[in-house]
Every structure is written in structure tokens, then in C-alpha cells.
Amino acid sequence: MITAKSCQVVFWEFIQNVLPVTGFILAISLWQRGEWGGAILCATGGSVGGALLIWATEARIVAGHREPARVVAANIAIMTMLTSALAAYLAADWSSWATDLLVGALAGVTLGVAQDVADKSPLRIRHILALGCAAPVGLVGVRVLVALLPAPATILIVTMTTTLIIVWIDYGSESLRRAE
């Protein structure tokens, strides 16, 4: 049986991730049509929404923790830049699922390091590793699923997949284990 705590962690992490993923999927579609302004607006909206959701809900995952304003601002800036750059990257002729692995890992690690630098805290290796592993899987998933499924299905699948990877690595496999 899955524990109530593990369901809570997955739920709130999913909530934190769904808006950035949504903004990213919309940005990709707009970027591919040459609507760069709209793509950047969607990337920004998803990033702002995601950063504010992290700020508002992180204490539900890590008791008593609240992101400082400087981390919220850094999240908005770095997620907007990464989302916009990744939308342009996916539209490039030279990008492929193989390069998604490297580009995604670099994007995830960049976000994790930027969060820790903004927080003025030591680097949280598990957190950085979680983002570095989830981002390439999400990027490959987006590449494949956008061509096969409607956007809402792609958003849900990519958000849940990346959420489970983040929770597994960042909070430990025990957060997803069945109770003995």
C-alpha cells in the first residue's frame, strides 16, 4: 500500500511542475509556428506560475520550508530562459532525442544549481541530480508525445513522469515505496 505521505509528496510536486510543463508545451507549439513572442509569453507564464506554486506549496512537502523571494525570482528568470531556449532547441533541425539527453541534463543541472546559488545554500546534490535526470526524460518525452497525443495528455504524462523521477531521487525511494 502506498503511504499517505508519499501520495502527498507526489501530489504537491506534480502541482509545482504542471504549469512549467504546460508553458513549455505551449511555447514549443508557438515557436514551431514562428510565433516567438507568444512562445516566450507562454514560457514566462508557466515559469511565473510554477515559481509561485513552489513558493506557496513547498512547506507541504518539506515541513516549515518556504522559498525566499530571491529564490522565487531566480526560478522565474532561469525557468523562463531555459523554457524559451528549449523550445527553440526542439524546433532546430539538428536537435534529436540523442542530444535531448545531454541538453536536458544540462538544463536540469543548471536549474538546480541556480536555485541553490539564489538560496545562498550549499549545493544540494540529490536535488541537482533529480533535476538533471528528470529534464532529459521530460525533453525526450515531449519530443515523442507532442507528435502522438493531444497537448493535455502530453502535459499530464510528462509532468507525472518527471515528478516521479524528482520525488524518487530528491526525497528518496522510500517516499514512493509500498508500506511493508
Coordinates of N, CA, C and O in Angstrom, one line a residue:
M1 N 0.8 -1.2 0.0 CA 0.0 0.0 0.0 C 0.9 1.3 0.0 O 1.9 1.3 0.7
I2 N 0.5 2.2 -0.8 CA 1.2 3.5 -0.9 C 0.9 4.3 0.4 O -0.3 4.3 0.8
T3 N 1.8 5.0 1.0 CA 1.5 5.7 2.2 C 0.9 7.1 1.8 O 1.1 7.6 0.7
A4 N 0.2 7.6 2.8 CA -0.4 9.0 2.6 C 0.7 10.0 2.4 O 0.5 10.9 1.6
K5 N 1.8 9.9 3.1 CA 2.9 10.9 2.9 C 3.5 10.8 1.5 O 3.7 11.9 0.9
S6 N 3.7 9.6 1.0 CA 4.2 9.6 -0.4 C 3.2 10.1 -1.4 O 3.6 10.8 -2.3
C7 N 2.0 9.9 -1.2 CA 0.9 10.5 -2.1 C 0.9 12.0 -2.0 O 0.8 12.7 -3.0
Q8 N 1.1 12.5 -0.8 CA 1.2 14.0 -0.6 C 2.4 14.6 -1.3 O 2.2 15.6 -2.0
V9 N 3.5 13.9 -1.2 CA 4.7 14.5 -1.8 C 4.6 14.5 -3.3 O 4.9 15.5 -4.0
V10 N 4.1 13.4 -3.9 CA 3.9 13.3 -5.3 C 2.9 14.3 -5.8 O 3.1 15.0 -6.8
F11 N 1.8 14.4 -5.1 CA 0.7 15.4 -5.4 C 1.3 16.8 -5.5 O 1.1 17.5 -6.5
W12 N 1.9 17.3 -4.4 CA 2.4 18.7 -4.4 C 3.5 18.9 -5.4 O 3.6 20.0 -6.0
E13 N 4.4 17.9 -5.6 CA 5.4 18.1 -6.6 C 4.8 18.1 -8.0 O 5.2 18.9 -8.8
F14 N 3.8 17.4 -8.3 CA 3.1 17.4 -9.5 C 2.5 18.8 -9.7 O 2.6 19.4 -10.8
I15 N 1.8 19.3 -8.7 CA 1.2 20.7 -8.8 C 2.3 21.7 -9.1 O 2.0 22.6 -9.9
Q16 N 3.5 21.6 -8.5 CA 4.5 22.5 -8.8 C 5.1 22.4 -10.2 O 5.5 23.4 -10.7
N17 N 5.0 21.3 -10.8 CA 5.6 21.0 -12.1 C 4.6 21.3 -13.3 O 5.0 21.5 -14.4
V18 N 3.3 21.2 -13.0 CA 2.4 21.2 -14.1 C 2.3 22.5 -14.9 O 2.3 22.5 -16.2
L19 N 2.4 23.6 -14.3 CA 2.4 24.9 -15.0 C 3.7 25.1 -15.9 O 3.6 25.5 -17.0
P20 N 4.9 24.9 -15.3 CA 6.1 25.0 -16.2 C 6.0 24.0 -17.4 O 6.4 24.4 -18.5
V21 N 5.5 22.8 -17.2 CA 5.4 21.9 -18.3 C 4.4 22.4 -19.3 O 4.6 22.4 -20.5
T22 N 3.3 22.9 -18.8 CA 2.2 23.4 -19.7 C 2.8 24.6 -20.5 O 2.6 24.7 -21.8
G23 N 3.4 25.5 -19.9 CA 4.0 26.7 -20.6 C 5.0 26.2 -21.6 O 5.1 26.8 -22.7
F24 N 5.8 25.2 -21.3 CA 6.8 24.7 -22.2 C 6.1 24.1 -23.5 O 6.5 24.4 -24.6
I25 N 5.1 23.2 -23.3 CA 4.5 22.6 -24.4 C 3.8 23.6 -25.3 O 3.9 23.6 -26.5
L26 N 3.2 24.6 -24.7 CA 2.6 25.7 -25.5 C 3.6 26.5 -26.2 O 3.5 26.9 -27.4
A27 N 4.8 26.8 -25.5 CA 5.9 27.5 -26.1 C 6.4 26.8 -27.3 O 6.7 27.4 -28.4
I28 N 6.6 25.5 -27.2 CA 7.1 24.7 -28.4 C 6.2 24.9 -29.6 O 6.7 25.1 -30.7
S29 N 4.9 24.7 -29.4 CA 3.9 24.8 -30.5 C 4.0 26.2 -31.2 O 4.1 26.3 -32.4
L30 N 4.1 27.2 -30.3 CA 4.1 28.6 -30.9 C 5.5 28.8 -31.6 O 5.5 29.5 -32.6
W31 N 6.6 28.4 -31.0 CA 7.9 28.6 -31.5 C 8.0 27.9 -32.9 O 8.5 28.5 -33.9
Q32 N 7.4 26.7 -33.0 CA 7.5 26.0 -34.3 C 6.7 26.7 -35.4 O 7.0 26.6 -36.6
R33 N 5.7 27.5 -35.0 CA 4.9 28.3 -36.0 C 5.5 29.7 -36.2 O 4.9 30.5 -36.9
G34 N 6.7 30.0 -35.6 CA 7.3 31.3 -35.8 C 6.7 32.4 -34.9 O 7.0 33.5 -35.1
E35 N 5.9 32.0 -33.9 CA 5.3 33.0 -33.1 C 6.2 33.1 -31.8 O 5.7 32.7 -30.7
W36 N 7.3 33.7 -31.9 CA 8.3 33.7 -30.8 C 7.8 34.5 -29.6 O 8.1 34.2 -28.5
G37 N 7.2 35.6 -29.9 CA 6.7 36.4 -28.8 C 5.7 35.7 -27.9 O 5.7 35.7 -26.7
G38 N 4.7 35.0 -28.6 CA 3.8 34.1 -27.8 C 4.5 33.0 -27.1 O 4.1 32.6 -26.0
A39 N 5.5 32.4 -27.8 CA 6.2 31.3 -27.1 C 6.9 31.8 -25.8 O 6.8 31.1 -24.8
I40 N 7.5 33.0 -25.9 CA 8.2 33.5 -24.7 C 7.2 33.9 -23.7 O 7.4 33.7 -22.5
L41 N 6.1 34.4 -24.1 CA 5.0 34.7 -23.1 C 4.5 33.4 -22.4 O 4.3 33.5 -21.2
C42 N 4.3 32.4 -23.1 CA 3.9 31.1 -22.5 C 5.0 30.5 -21.6 O 4.7 30.0 -20.5
A43 N 6.2 30.6 -22.0 CA 7.3 30.2 -21.2 C 7.4 31.0 -19.9 O 7.5 30.4 -18.8
T44 N 7.2 32.3 -20.0 CA 7.2 33.2 -18.8 C 6.0 32.9 -17.9 O 6.2 32.8 -16.7
G45 N 4.8 32.7 -18.5 CA 3.6 32.4 -17.7 C 3.8 31.1 -16.9 O 3.4 31.1 -15.7
G46 N 4.2 30.1 -17.6 CA 4.4 28.8 -16.9 C 5.5 28.9 -15.8 O 5.3 28.3 -14.8
S47 N 6.5 29.7 -16.1 CA 7.6 29.8 -15.1 C 7.2 30.6 -13.9 O 7.4 30.3 -12.8
V48 N 6.4 31.7 -14.1 CA 5.9 32.5 -13.0 C 4.9 31.7 -12.2 O 5.0 31.6 -11.0
G49 N 4.0 31.0 -12.9 CA 3.1 30.2 -12.2 C 3.7 29.1 -11.4 O 3.4 28.8 -10.2
G50 N 4.7 28.4 -12.0 CA 5.4 27.4 -11.3 C 6.2 27.9 -10.1 O 6.2 27.3 -9.0
A51 N 6.9 29.0 -10.3 CA 7.7 29.5 -9.2 C 6.8 29.9 -8.0 O 7.1 29.7 -6.8
L52 N 5.7 30.5 -8.3 CA 4.7 30.9 -7.2 C 4.1 29.7 -6.6 O 3.9 29.7 -5.3
L53 N 3.8 28.7 -7.3 CA 3.3 27.4 -6.7 C 4.3 26.8 -5.8 O 4.0 26.2 -4.8
I54 N 5.6 26.8 -6.2 CA 6.7 26.2 -5.4 C 6.7 27.0 -4.1 O 6.7 26.4 -3.0
W55 N 6.7 28.3 -4.2 CA 6.7 29.2 -3.0 C 5.5 28.9 -2.1 O 5.7 28.8 -0.9
A56 N 4.3 28.7 -2.7 CA 3.1 28.5 -1.9 C 3.0 27.1 -1.3 O 2.3 27.0 -0.3
T57 N 3.6 26.1 -1.9 CA 3.3 24.8 -1.5 C 4.5 24.0 -1.0 O 4.3 22.9 -0.5
E58 N 5.7 24.5 -1.1 CA 6.9 23.7 -0.7 C 6.8 23.3 0.8 O 7.3 22.2 1.1
A59 N 6.2 24.0 1.6 CA 6.0 23.6 3.1 C 5.2 22.4 3.2 O 5.2 21.7 4.2
R60 N 4.4 22.1 2.2 CA 3.6 20.9 2.2 C 4.4 19.6 1.9 O 4.0 18.5 2.2
I61 N 5.5 19.8 1.3 CA 6.5 18.7 1.0 C 7.5 18.7 2.1 O 7.8 17.6 2.6
V62 N 8.2 19.8 2.4 CA 9.2 19.9 3.4 C 8.7 20.8 4.5 O 8.6 22.0 4.3
A63 N 8.3 20.2 5.6 CA 7.6 20.9 6.7 C 8.4 22.2 7.1 O 9.6 22.1 7.3
G64 N 7.7 23.3 7.1 CA 8.3 24.5 7.6 C 9.2 25.3 6.6 O 9.6 26.4 6.8
H65 N 9.3 24.7 5.4 CA 10.2 25.4 4.4 C 9.4 26.3 3.5 O 8.3 26.0 3.0
R66 N 9.9 27.5 3.3 CA 9.3 28.4 2.3 C 10.4 29.1 1.5 O 11.4 29.5 2.1
E67 N 10.3 29.1 0.3 CA 11.3 29.7 -0.6 C 11.4 31.2 -0.4 O 10.4 31.9 -0.4
P68 N 12.6 31.7 -0.2 CA 12.8 33.1 -0.1 C 12.5 33.8 -1.4 O 12.6 33.2 -2.5
A69 N 12.2 35.1 -1.3 CA 11.8 35.8 -2.5 C 12.9 35.8 -3.6 O 12.6 35.7 -4.8
R70 N 14.2 35.8 -3.2 CA 15.3 35.7 -4.2 C 15.3 34.4 -4.9 O 15.6 34.4 -6.1
V71 N 14.8 33.3 -4.3 CA 14.8 32.0 -5.0 C 13.6 32.0 -6.0 O 13.7 31.5 -7.1
V72 N 12.5 32.6 -5.5 CA 11.3 32.7 -6.4 C 11.7 33.5 -7.7 O 11.4 33.1 -8.8
A73 N 12.4 34.7 -7.5 CA 12.8 35.5 -8.6 C 13.8 34.7 -9.5 O 13.7 34.8 -10.7
A74 N 14.7 34.0 -8.9 CA 15.7 33.2 -9.7 C 14.9 32.1 -10.5 O 15.2 31.8 -11.6
N75 N 14.0 31.4 -9.8 CA 13.2 30.4 -10.5 C 12.5 31.0 -11.7 O 12.5 30.4 -12.8
I76 N 11.9 32.1 -11.5 CA 11.2 32.8 -12.7 C 12.1 33.0 -13.8 O 11.9 32.7 -15.0
A77 N 13.3 33.7 -13.5 CA 14.2 34.0 -14.5 C 14.8 32.8 -15.2 O 14.8 32.7 -16.4
I78 N 15.3 31.9 -14.4 CA 16.0 30.7 -15.1 C 15.1 29.8 -15.8 O 15.4 29.3 -16.8
M79 N 13.9 29.6 -15.2 CA 12.9 28.7 -15.9 C 12.4 29.3 -17.1 O 12.2 28.6 -18.1
T80 N 12.2 30.7 -17.2 CA 11.8 31.3 -18.4 C 12.9 31.2 -19.5 O 12.6 30.9 -20.6
M81 N 14.1 31.4 -19.1 CA 15.2 31.3 -20.0 C 15.4 29.9 -20.6 O 15.5 29.7 -21.8
L82 N 15.4 28.9 -19.6 CA 15.5 27.5 -20.1 C 14.4 27.1 -20.9 O 14.6 26.4 -22.0
T83 N 13.1 27.4 -20.5 CA 12.0 27.0 -21.3 C 12.0 27.6 -22.7 O 11.7 26.9 -23.7
S84 N 12.3 28.9 -22.8 CA 12.4 29.5 -24.1 C 13.5 28.9 -25.0 O 13.3 28.6 -26.1
A85 N 14.7 28.7 -24.3 CA 15.8 28.1 -25.1 C 15.5 26.7 -25.5 O 15.8 26.3 -26.6
L86 N 14.8 25.9 -24.7 CA 14.5 24.5 -25.0 C 13.4 24.5 -26.1 O 13.4 23.5 -26.9
A87 N 12.5 25.4 -26.1 CA 11.5 25.4 -27.2 C 12.2 25.7 -28.5 O 11.9 25.1 -29.5
A88 N 13.1 26.7 -28.5 CA 13.9 26.9 -29.7 C 14.8 25.7 -30.1 O 14.8 25.4 -31.3
Y89 N 15.4 25.1 -29.1 CA 16.2 23.9 -29.4 C 15.4 22.8 -30.1 O 15.8 22.2 -31.0
L90 N 14.2 22.5 -29.5 CA 13.4 21.4 -30.1 C 12.9 21.8 -31.6 O 12.7 20.8 -32.3
A91 N 12.8 23.0 -31.9 CA 12.4 23.4 -33.2 C 13.6 23.4 -34.2 O 13.4 23.4 -35.4
A92 N 14.8 23.3 -33.7 CA 16.0 23.3 -34.5 C 16.2 21.9 -35.3 O 15.9 20.9 -34.7
D93 N 16.6 22.0 -36.5 CA 16.7 20.8 -37.4 C 17.8 19.8 -36.8 O 17.6 18.6 -37.0
W94 N 18.8 20.3 -36.2 CA 19.9 19.5 -35.7 C 19.6 18.8 -34.4 O 20.3 17.8 -34.0
S95 N 18.5 19.2 -33.7 CA 18.2 18.5 -32.4 C 17.6 17.1 -32.6 O 17.0 16.9 -33.6
S96 N 17.9 16.2 -31.7 CA 17.4 14.9 -31.8 C 17.2 14.3 -30.4 O 17.6 14.9 -29.4
W97 N 16.6 13.2 -30.3 CA 16.4 12.6 -29.0 C 17.7 12.3 -28.3 O 17.9 12.4 -27.1
A98 N 18.8 12.0 -29.1 CA 20.1 11.8 -28.5 C 20.7 13.0 -27.9 O 21.2 13.0 -26.8
T99 N 20.5 14.2 -28.6 CA 21.0 15.4 -28.0 C 20.1 15.9 -26.9 O 20.6 16.6 -26.0
D100 N 18.8 15.4 -26.9 CA 17.9 15.8 -25.8 C 18.5 15.3 -24.4 O 18.3 16.0 -23.4
L101 N 19.2 14.2 -24.5 CA 19.7 13.6 -23.2 C 20.7 14.6 -22.6 O 20.7 14.9 -21.4
L102 N 21.6 15.1 -23.4 CA 22.7 16.0 -22.9 C 22.1 17.4 -22.6 O 22.3 17.9 -21.6
V103 N 21.3 17.9 -23.6 CA 20.7 19.2 -23.4 C 19.8 19.3 -22.2 O 19.8 20.2 -21.3
G104 N 19.0 18.2 -22.0 CA 18.1 18.1 -20.9 C 18.8 18.0 -19.6 O 18.5 18.7 -18.6
A105 N 19.9 17.2 -19.5 CA 20.6 17.1 -18.3 C 21.3 18.4 -17.9 O 21.2 18.8 -16.8
L106 N 21.8 19.1 -18.9 CA 22.4 20.4 -18.6 C 21.4 21.4 -18.1 O 21.7 22.2 -17.2
A107 N 20.2 21.4 -18.7 CA 19.2 22.3 -18.3 C 18.7 22.0 -16.9 O 18.6 22.9 -16.0
G108 N 18.5 20.7 -16.5 CA 18.1 20.3 -15.2 C 19.2 20.7 -14.1 O 18.9 21.3 -13.1
V109 N 20.5 20.4 -14.5 CA 21.5 20.8 -13.5 C 21.6 22.3 -13.4 O 21.8 22.8 -12.3
T110 N 21.5 23.0 -14.5 CA 21.6 24.5 -14.4 C 20.5 25.0 -13.5 O 20.7 25.9 -12.6
L111 N 19.3 24.5 -13.6 CA 18.2 25.0 -12.7 C 18.5 24.6 -11.3 O 18.3 25.5 -10.4
G112 N 18.9 23.4 -11.0 CA 19.2 23.1 -9.6 C 20.3 23.9 -9.0 O 20.2 24.4 -7.8
V113 N 21.4 24.1 -9.7 CA 22.5 24.9 -9.2 C 22.0 26.4 -9.0 O 22.3 27.0 -8.0
A114 N 21.3 26.9 -10.0 CA 20.8 28.3 -9.9 C 19.9 28.5 -8.6 O 20.0 29.5 -7.9
Q115 N 19.1 27.5 -8.3 CA 18.2 27.5 -7.2 C 19.1 27.6 -5.9 O 18.8 28.4 -5.0
D116 N 20.1 26.7 -5.8 CA 20.9 26.7 -4.6 C 21.8 28.0 -4.5 O 21.9 28.5 -3.4
V117 N 22.3 28.5 -5.6 CA 23.0 29.7 -5.5 C 22.1 30.9 -5.1 O 22.5 31.7 -4.2
A118 N 20.9 31.0 -5.6 CA 20.0 32.0 -5.2 C 19.6 31.9 -3.7 O 19.4 32.9 -3.0
D119 N 19.5 30.6 -3.2 CA 19.2 30.4 -1.8 C 20.4 30.6 -0.9 O 20.2 30.6 0.3
K120 N 21.6 30.8 -1.5 CA 22.8 31.0 -0.7 C 23.1 29.8 0.2 O 23.5 30.0 1.3
S121 N 22.7 28.6 -0.3 CA 22.9 27.4 0.4 C 24.0 26.5 -0.3 O 24.3 26.7 -1.5
P122 N 24.5 25.6 0.5 CA 25.4 24.6 -0.2 C 24.6 23.9 -1.3 O 23.4 23.7 -1.2
L123 N 25.4 23.4 -2.3 CA 24.7 22.7 -3.4 C 24.1 21.4 -2.9 O 24.7 20.6 -2.2
R124 N 22.8 21.2 -3.2 CA 22.1 20.0 -2.8 C 22.2 19.0 -3.9 O 21.4 19.1 -4.9
I125 N 23.1 18.1 -3.8 CA 23.5 17.2 -4.9 C 22.3 16.3 -5.3 O 22.1 16.1 -6.5
R126 N 21.5 15.8 -4.3 CA 20.4 15.0 -4.7 C 19.4 15.8 -5.5 O 18.8 15.3 -6.5
H127 N 19.1 17.0 -5.1 CA 18.2 17.9 -5.8 C 18.7 18.1 -7.3 O 17.9 18.0 -8.2
I128 N 19.9 18.5 -7.4 CA 20.5 18.8 -8.7 C 20.5 17.5 -9.5 O 20.1 17.6 -10.7
L129 N 20.8 16.4 -9.0 CA 20.8 15.1 -9.7 C 19.3 14.8 -10.1 O 19.1 14.3 -11.2
A130 N 18.4 15.0 -9.2 CA 17.0 14.8 -9.6 C 16.5 15.6 -10.8 O 15.9 15.0 -11.7
L131 N 16.9 16.9 -10.8 CA 16.5 17.7 -11.9 C 17.3 17.3 -13.2 O 16.8 17.3 -14.3
G132 N 18.6 17.0 -13.0 CA 19.4 16.5 -14.1 C 19.0 15.2 -14.7 O 19.3 15.0 -15.9
C133 N 18.3 14.4 -14.0 CA 17.8 13.1 -14.5 C 16.4 13.3 -15.1 O 16.0 12.7 -16.1
A134 N 15.6 14.1 -14.4 CA 14.2 14.3 -14.9 C 14.1 15.1 -16.2 O 13.2 14.8 -17.1
A135 N 14.9 16.1 -16.3 CA 14.8 17.0 -17.5 C 15.0 16.3 -18.8 O 14.2 16.5 -19.8
P136 N 16.1 15.5 -19.0 CA 16.2 14.8 -20.3 C 15.1 13.8 -20.6 O 14.7 13.7 -21.7
V137 N 14.6 13.1 -19.6 CA 13.5 12.2 -19.8 C 12.2 13.0 -20.2 O 11.5 12.6 -21.2
G138 N 12.0 14.2 -19.6 CA 10.9 15.0 -20.0 C 11.1 15.6 -21.4 O 10.1 15.6 -22.1
L139 N 12.3 16.0 -21.7 CA 12.5 16.5 -23.1 C 12.3 15.4 -24.2 O 11.6 15.7 -25.2
V140 N 12.8 14.3 -24.0 CA 12.6 13.2 -24.9 C 11.1 12.9 -24.9 O 10.5 12.7 -26.0
G141 N 10.4 12.8 -23.8 CA 9.0 12.6 -23.7 C 8.2 13.6 -24.5 O 7.3 13.2 -25.2
V142 N 8.6 14.9 -24.3 CA 7.9 15.9 -25.1 C 8.1 15.7 -26.6 O 7.1 15.8 -27.3
R143 N 9.3 15.5 -27.0 CA 9.6 15.3 -28.4 C 8.7 14.2 -29.0 O 8.1 14.3 -30.1
V144 N 8.6 13.1 -28.3 CA 7.8 11.9 -28.8 C 6.3 12.1 -28.7 O 5.6 11.9 -29.7
L145 N 5.9 12.6 -27.5 CA 4.4 12.6 -27.3 C 3.7 13.8 -28.0 O 2.6 13.6 -28.3
V146 N 4.4 14.9 -28.2 CA 3.7 16.0 -28.9 C 3.3 15.6 -30.3 O 2.2 16.0 -30.8
A147 N 4.0 14.7 -30.9 CA 3.7 14.2 -32.2 C 2.6 13.2 -32.2 O 1.9 13.0 -33.2
L148 N 2.3 12.6 -31.1 CA 1.4 11.4 -31.0 C 0.1 11.8 -30.3 O -0.9 11.2 -30.6
L149 N 0.1 12.7 -29.3 CA -1.0 12.9 -28.4 C -1.5 14.3 -28.4 O -0.6 15.2 -28.7
P150 N -2.7 14.6 -28.0 CA -3.1 16.0 -27.8 C -2.3 16.6 -26.6 O -1.8 15.9 -25.7
A151 N -2.2 17.9 -26.7 CA -1.4 18.6 -25.7 C -1.7 18.3 -24.2 O -0.8 18.0 -23.4
P152 N -3.0 18.2 -23.8 CA -3.3 17.9 -22.4 C -2.8 16.5 -22.0 O -2.3 16.4 -20.9
A153 N -2.8 15.5 -22.8 CA -2.3 14.2 -22.5 C -0.8 14.3 -22.4 O -0.2 13.7 -21.4
T154 N -0.1 15.0 -23.3 CA 1.3 15.1 -23.2 C 1.7 15.8 -21.9 O 2.6 15.4 -21.2
I155 N 1.0 16.9 -21.6 CA 1.3 17.6 -20.3 C 1.2 16.7 -19.1 O 2.1 16.7 -18.3
L156 N 0.1 15.9 -19.0 CA -0.1 15.1 -17.9 C 1.0 14.0 -17.8 O 1.5 13.7 -16.7
I157 N 1.3 13.3 -18.9 CA 2.2 12.3 -18.9 C 3.6 12.8 -18.6 O 4.4 12.2 -17.7
V158 N 4.1 13.8 -19.2 CA 5.4 14.4 -19.0 C 5.5 14.9 -17.5 O 6.5 14.7 -16.8
T159 N 4.5 15.6 -17.1 CA 4.5 16.1 -15.7 C 4.6 15.0 -14.7 O 5.4 15.0 -13.7
M160 N 3.8 13.9 -14.9 CA 3.8 12.8 -13.9 C 5.1 12.1 -14.0 O 5.7 11.7 -12.9
T161 N 5.7 11.9 -15.1 CA 6.9 11.1 -15.3 C 8.1 11.9 -14.6 O 8.8 11.3 -13.8
T162 N 8.2 13.2 -14.9 CA 9.3 14.0 -14.3 C 9.1 14.1 -12.8 O 10.0 14.1 -12.0
T163 N 7.8 14.2 -12.4 CA 7.5 14.3 -11.0 C 8.0 13.1 -10.2 O 8.6 13.2 -9.2
L164 N 7.7 11.9 -10.7 CA 8.1 10.7 -10.1 C 9.6 10.5 -10.0 O 10.1 10.1 -9.0
I165 N 10.3 11.0 -11.1 CA 11.8 10.9 -11.1 C 12.3 11.8 -10.0 O 13.2 11.5 -9.2
I166 N 11.8 13.1 -9.9 CA 12.3 14.0 -9.0 C 12.0 13.5 -7.5 O 12.9 13.6 -6.7
V167 N 10.8 13.0 -7.3 CA 10.5 12.6 -5.9 C 11.3 11.4 -5.6 O 11.9 11.3 -4.5
W168 N 11.5 10.5 -6.5 CA 12.3 9.3 -6.2 C 13.8 9.6 -5.8 O 14.3 9.1 -4.8
I169 N 14.4 10.5 -6.6 CA 15.8 10.9 -6.3 C 15.9 11.9 -5.2 O 16.7 11.8 -4.3
D170 N 15.1 13.0 -5.2 CA 15.2 14.1 -4.3 C 14.8 13.8 -2.9 O 15.4 14.2 -1.9
Y171 N 13.7 13.1 -2.8 CA 13.1 12.8 -1.5 C 13.4 11.3 -1.1 O 13.0 10.9 0.0
G172 N 14.0 10.6 -1.9 CA 14.4 9.2 -1.6 C 13.4 8.2 -2.1 O 12.2 8.5 -2.1
S173 N 13.9 7.0 -2.4 CA 13.0 6.0 -2.9 C 11.9 5.6 -1.9 O 10.9 5.1 -2.2
E174 N 12.3 5.8 -0.6 CA 11.3 5.4 0.5 C 10.0 6.2 0.4 O 9.0 5.8 0.8
S175 N 10.0 7.4 -0.3 CA 8.8 8.2 -0.4 C 7.9 7.6 -1.4 O 6.7 8.0 -1.4
L176 N 8.3 6.6 -2.2 CA 7.4 6.0 -3.2 C 7.2 4.5 -2.9 O 6.4 3.9 -3.6
R177 N 7.9 4.0 -1.9 CA 7.8 2.5 -1.6 C 6.4 2.2 -1.0 O 5.9 3.0 -0.2
R178 N 6.0 1.0 -1.2 CA 4.9 0.5 -0.6 C 5.2 0.3 0.9 O 6.3 -0.2 1.2
A179 N 4.2 0.5 1.8 CA 4.4 0.2 3.2 C 4.5 -1.3 3.4 O 3.7 -2.0 2.8
E180 N 5.4 -1.7 4.2 CA 5.6 -3.2 4.4 C 4.5 -3.7 5.4 O 4.2 -3.0 6.3

